[in-house]
CSV table of C-alpha atoms in Angstrom, one decimal:
chain,number,residue,atom,x,y,z
A,11,GLN,CA,0.0,0.0,0.0
A,12,SER,CA,1.7,3.2,-1.2
A,13,VAL,CA,1.5,6.4,0.7
A,14,LEU,CA,0.8,8.3,-2.5
A,15,THR,CA,-2.1,7.1,-4.5
A,16,GLN,CA,-2.0,6.8,-8.3
A,17,PRO,CA,-4.3,5.0,-10.7
A,18,PRO,CA,-2.8,1.7,-11.7
A,19,SER,CA,-3.4,2.3,-15.4
A,20,ALA,CA,-4.1,5.0,-18.0
A,21,SER,CA,-4.4,5.0,-21.7
A,22,GLY,CA,-4.7,7.2,-24.8
A,23,THR,CA,-4.3,7.2,-28.5
A,24,PRO,CA,-1.5,9.0,-30.3
A,25,GLY,CA,-1.9,12.7,-30.3
A,26,GLN,CA,-4.2,12.7,-27.3
A,27,ARG,CA,-3.7,14.4,-23.9
A,28,VAL,CA,-3.7,12.2,-20.9
A,29,THR,CA,-3.3,13.1,-17.2
A,30,ILE,CA,-2.1,10.9,-14.3
A,31,SER,CA,-3.1,11.9,-10.8
A,32,CYS,CA,-1.2,11.5,-7.5
A,33,SER,CA,-3.0,12.0,-4.2
A,34,GLY,CA,-1.3,12.4,-0.8
A,35,ASN,CA,-2.0,14.3,2.4
A,36,SER,CA,-0.9,17.2,4.5
A,37,SER,CA,2.3,15.4,5.6
A,38,ASN,CA,3.7,15.0,2.1
A,39,ILE,CA,2.3,16.7,-1.0
A,40,GLY,CA,0.4,19.3,1.1
A,41,ARG,CA,3.8,20.6,2.4
A,42,ASN,CA,6.3,19.6,-0.3
A,43,SER,CA,7.0,19.5,-4.0
A,44,VAL,CA,6.2,16.6,-6.2
A,45,TYR,CA,8.6,14.8,-8.5
A,46,TRP,CA,7.6,12.6,-11.4
A,47,TYR,CA,9.6,9.7,-13.0
A,48,GLN,CA,9.2,7.8,-16.2
A,49,GLU,CA,10.3,4.2,-16.3
A,50,VAL,CA,10.5,2.4,-19.6
A,51,PRO,CA,10.5,-1.3,-19.0
A,52,GLY,CA,14.1,-2.6,-18.8
A,53,THR,CA,15.6,0.8,-18.1
A,54,ALA,CA,16.2,2.8,-15.0
A,55,PRO,CA,13.7,5.5,-14.1
A,56,LYS,CA,14.2,9.0,-15.5
A,57,LEU,CA,13.3,12.3,-13.9
A,58,LEU,CA,10.5,14.0,-15.7
A,59,ILE,CA,9.3,16.8,-13.4
A,60,PHE,CA,10.9,18.4,-10.3
A,61,GLY,CA,9.6,21.0,-8.0
A,62,SER,CA,6.0,20.0,-9.0
A,63,THR,CA,6.1,21.9,-12.3
A,64,GLN,CA,9.6,22.2,-13.6
A,65,ARG,CA,11.1,20.1,-16.4
A,66,PRO,CA,14.8,19.2,-16.5
A,67,SER,CA,16.6,20.1,-19.7
A,68,GLY,CA,16.0,17.5,-22.4
A,69,VAL,CA,12.4,16.7,-21.3
A,70,PRO,CA,9.9,17.8,-24.0
A,71,ASP,CA,7.4,20.4,-23.1
A,72,ARG,CA,4.7,17.9,-23.9
A,73,PHE,CA,5.1,16.9,-20.3
A,74,SER,CA,3.8,19.2,-17.6
A,75,GLY,CA,3.2,18.9,-13.9
A,76,SER,CA,0.8,20.7,-11.5
A,77,LYS,CA,0.0,20.6,-7.9
A,78,SER,CA,-3.0,21.8,-5.8
A,79,GLY,CA,-3.4,21.2,-2.1
A,80,THR,CA,-2.6,17.5,-1.4
A,81,SER,CA,-2.8,16.3,-5.0
A,82,ALA,CA,-0.7,16.6,-8.1
A,83,SER,CA,-1.0,15.7,-11.7
A,84,LEU,CA,1.2,14.8,-14.7
A,85,ALA,CA,-0.1,15.8,-18.1
A,86,ILE,CA,1.2,14.5,-21.4
A,87,ARG,CA,-0.1,16.1,-24.5
A,88,GLY,CA,0.5,15.0,-28.1
A,89,LEU,CA,0.8,11.4,-26.9
A,90,ARG,CA,3.4,9.3,-28.7
A,91,SER,CA,4.0,5.5,-28.8
A,92,ASP,CA,7.3,5.9,-26.9
A,93,ASP,CA,5.5,7.5,-24.0
A,94,GLU,CA,4.3,4.0,-23.1
A,95,ALA,CA,5.9,3.4,-19.7
A,96,ASP,CA,5.3,3.4,-16.0
A,97,TYR,CA,5.0,6.8,-14.3
A,98,TYR,CA,5.7,7.4,-10.6
A,99,CYS,CA,5.2,10.4,-8.4
A,100,ALA,CA,7.3,11.0,-5.3
A,101,SER,CA,7.4,13.5,-2.4
A,102,TRP,CA,9.0,14.0,1.0
A,103,ASP,CA,6.9,13.0,4.0
A,104,TYR,CA,7.4,14.6,7.4
A,105,THR,CA,6.1,11.7,9.5
A,106,VAL,CA,8.4,9.3,11.3
A,107,SER,CA,11.5,11.5,11.2
A,108,GLY,CA,11.0,12.2,7.5
A,109,HIS,CA,11.3,10.0,4.5
A,110,VAL,CA,10.7,9.8,0.7
A,111,VAL,CA,7.4,8.3,-0.4
A,112,PHE,CA,6.5,7.1,-3.9
A,113,GLY,CA,3.2,6.5,-5.6
A,114,GLY,CA,2.4,2.9,-6.7
A,115,GLY,CA,3.0,3.8,-10.3
A,116,THR,CA,0.7,4.2,-13.3
A,117,ARG,CA,1.2,2.0,-16.4
A,118,LEU,CA,0.5,4.2,-19.5
A,119,THR,CA,-0.6,2.4,-22.6
A,120,VAL,CA,-0.7,4.1,-26.0
A,121,LEU,CA,-3.4,2.4,-28.0
B,10,GLN,CA,28.6,14.0,-17.0
B,11,LEU,CA,27.9,12.1,-13.7
B,12,HIS,CA,27.7,8.4,-13.9
B,13,LEU,CA,26.7,5.9,-11.2
B,14,GLN,CA,27.3,2.2,-11.3
B,15,GLU,CA,26.1,-0.4,-8.8
B,16,SER,CA,28.1,-3.5,-8.0
B,17,GLY,CA,27.6,-6.5,-5.7
B,18,PRO,CA,26.7,-10.1,-5.6
B,19,GLY,CA,23.6,-11.1,-7.6
B,20,LEU,CA,22.7,-13.8,-5.1
B,21,VAL,CA,22.5,-13.6,-1.3
B,22,GLN,CA,21.5,-16.3,1.1
B,23,ALA,CA,18.5,-15.7,3.3
B,24,SER,CA,19.3,-14.3,6.8
B,25,GLU,CA,22.7,-13.0,5.5
B,26,THR,CA,23.7,-9.4,4.7
B,27,LEU,CA,23.2,-7.8,1.3
B,28,SER,CA,26.0,-5.5,0.4
B,29,LEU,CA,26.1,-3.2,-2.6
B,30,THR,CA,28.4,-0.4,-3.7
B,31,CYS,CA,27.8,2.5,-6.1
B,32,VAL,CA,30.8,3.9,-7.8
B,33,VAL,CA,30.5,7.6,-8.8
B,34,SER,CA,32.4,8.9,-11.8
B,35,GLY,CA,32.4,12.3,-13.4
B,36,GLY,CA,31.7,14.0,-10.0
B,37,SER,CA,32.4,13.8,-6.3
B,38,VAL,CA,30.5,12.4,-3.4
B,39,ARG,CA,32.1,15.2,-1.3
B,40,ALA,CA,30.1,17.8,-3.2
B,41,ALA,CA,27.8,19.9,-0.9
B,42,GLY,CA,24.2,20.0,-1.9
B,43,TYR,CA,23.7,16.3,-2.7
B,44,TYR,CA,22.5,13.2,-0.9
B,45,TRP,CA,23.4,9.8,-2.3
B,46,ALA,CA,20.6,7.3,-2.1
B,47,TRP,CA,19.4,3.8,-2.7
B,48,ILE,CA,16.1,2.8,-4.2
B,49,ARG,CA,14.8,-0.7,-5.0
B,50,GLN,CA,12.1,-2.2,-7.1
B,51,SER,CA,10.8,-5.7,-6.4
B,52,PRO,CA,9.9,-7.8,-9.5
B,53,GLY,CA,6.7,-6.4,-11.0
B,54,LYS,CA,6.3,-3.8,-8.2
B,55,GLY,CA,6.8,-0.1,-7.7
B,56,LEU,CA,9.7,1.9,-6.4
B,57,GLU,CA,10.7,1.9,-2.8
B,58,TRP,CA,13.1,4.4,-1.3
B,59,ILE,CA,15.6,2.8,1.1
B,60,GLY,CA,17.5,5.7,2.4
B,61,ALA,CA,20.2,8.3,1.7
B,62,VAL,CA,23.5,9.7,3.1
B,63,TYR,CA,24.8,13.3,2.9
B,64,TYR,CA,28.4,14.1,2.2
B,65,GLU,CA,28.8,15.1,5.9
B,66,GLY,CA,27.5,11.7,6.9
B,67,ALA,CA,23.9,12.5,7.9
B,68,THR,CA,21.5,9.7,7.0
B,69,TYR,CA,17.8,9.2,6.4
B,70,TYR,CA,16.1,5.8,6.1
B,71,ASN,CA,12.8,4.4,5.2
B,72,PRO,CA,11.1,3.7,8.5
B,73,SER,CA,10.2,0.1,7.3
B,74,LEU,CA,13.9,-0.6,6.7
B,75,ARG,CA,15.7,1.5,9.3
B,76,SER,CA,16.5,-1.3,11.6
B,77,ARG,CA,18.2,-3.3,8.9
B,78,ALA,CA,19.7,-0.8,6.5
B,79,THR,CA,23.0,1.2,6.7
B,80,ILE,CA,24.2,3.6,4.0
B,81,PHE,CA,27.6,5.1,4.1
B,82,LEU,CA,30.1,7.0,2.0
B,83,ASP,CA,33.7,6.2,1.1
B,84,LYS,CA,34.9,9.6,0.1
B,85,SER,CA,38.4,8.4,-0.8
B,86,LYS,CA,37.0,5.9,-3.3
B,87,HIS,CA,34.2,8.1,-4.6
B,88,GLN,CA,31.6,5.6,-3.8
B,89,PHE,CA,28.8,4.9,-1.4
B,90,SER,CA,27.4,1.6,-0.1
B,91,LEU,CA,24.3,-0.2,1.2
B,92,ASN,CA,24.2,-2.9,3.8
B,93,LEU,CA,20.9,-4.7,4.4
B,94,THR,CA,21.0,-7.3,7.2
B,95,SER,CA,18.9,-10.4,7.8
B,96,VAL,CA,17.5,-10.5,4.2
B,97,THR,CA,14.5,-12.6,3.2
B,98,ALA,CA,12.9,-13.4,-0.2
B,99,ALA,CA,11.0,-10.1,0.2
B,100,ASP,CA,14.3,-8.3,-0.3
B,101,THR,CA,14.7,-9.7,-3.8
B,102,ALA,CA,14.7,-6.6,-6.1
B,103,MET,CA,16.5,-4.4,-8.5
B,104,TYR,CA,18.6,-2.0,-6.5
B,105,PHE,CA,19.3,1.4,-7.9
B,106,CYS,CA,21.8,4.0,-6.6
B,107,VAL,CA,21.0,7.6,-7.3
B,108,ARG,CA,22.2,11.1,-6.7
B,109,ASP,CA,19.6,13.1,-4.7
B,110,VAL,CA,19.7,16.9,-5.2
B,111,LEU,CA,19.1,18.9,-2.0
B,112,VAL,CA,16.9,21.9,-2.4
B,113,PRO,CA,17.9,24.8,-0.2
B,114,GLY,CA,15.6,25.1,2.8
B,115,ALA,CA,14.4,21.5,2.5
B,116,LEU,CA,15.4,18.6,4.7
B,117,GLN,CA,15.6,16.4,1.6
B,118,THR,CA,13.7,16.1,-1.7
B,119,PRO,CA,13.2,13.1,-4.0
B,120,TRP,CA,15.1,14.8,-6.8
B,121,PHE,CA,16.8,11.7,-8.1
B,122,ASP,CA,19.1,12.3,-11.0
B,123,PRO,CA,21.0,10.5,-12.4
B,124,TRP,CA,20.3,6.8,-11.7
B,125,GLY,CA,22.6,3.9,-12.0
B,126,PRO,CA,21.4,1.1,-14.3
B,127,GLY,CA,20.5,-1.1,-11.4
B,128,SER,CA,21.8,-4.3,-9.8
B,129,LEU,CA,19.5,-7.3,-9.5
B,130,VAL,CA,19.8,-9.1,-6.2
B,131,ILE,CA,18.1,-12.4,-5.6
B,132,VAL,CA,17.7,-13.8,-2.1
B,133,SER,CA,17.7,-17.5,-2.0
B,134,SER,CA,16.7,-19.8,0.8
């Protein structure tokens, strides 16, 4: 049972816009930034979004992040076949001396 | 360009200690502003943060693993390591080492970049 809640799956067709949600509470997302990772099967995860809304250099602007209260979202517009991957959100949680918490991951399928 | 590479035995006997090392190249583990962390992923499961160490030696651990995990730096060898004691089959996983960027004003943030390719560890009974 992950501390951050994500839908297990999402899907879309090429060119569409999809969003993936990440729900937490006042001990984590409510007080801290959210980070998003993309994991293509067989490869190490890759940072997509930091500070809830910022993209590292090299990440296309088709990817965007947002945060409101204790929830966050990752949006992907102009969906492409190579966006098919697992997506994870993460945040810092202030309970129990502080630790990093991840969402359970969302498997994105491009139909 | 910073590179991380995990190394260690791929097979560990149950009840023994799992030991992994991450060699850092293209940068220094002495650099201020970064934690060095371990994350694992059990087969078919999600990501689990194990813990992190700061260049000064301060550490944070996942509460569920705190009693068994130790993360430490070897500054002279530009590497950091993980020891996980009393392993069981539930510790079978891909183990990733990562650099964790510290945001000013924050205790720690899950800003993991880059990642090592990962090291698969199987616990056998």
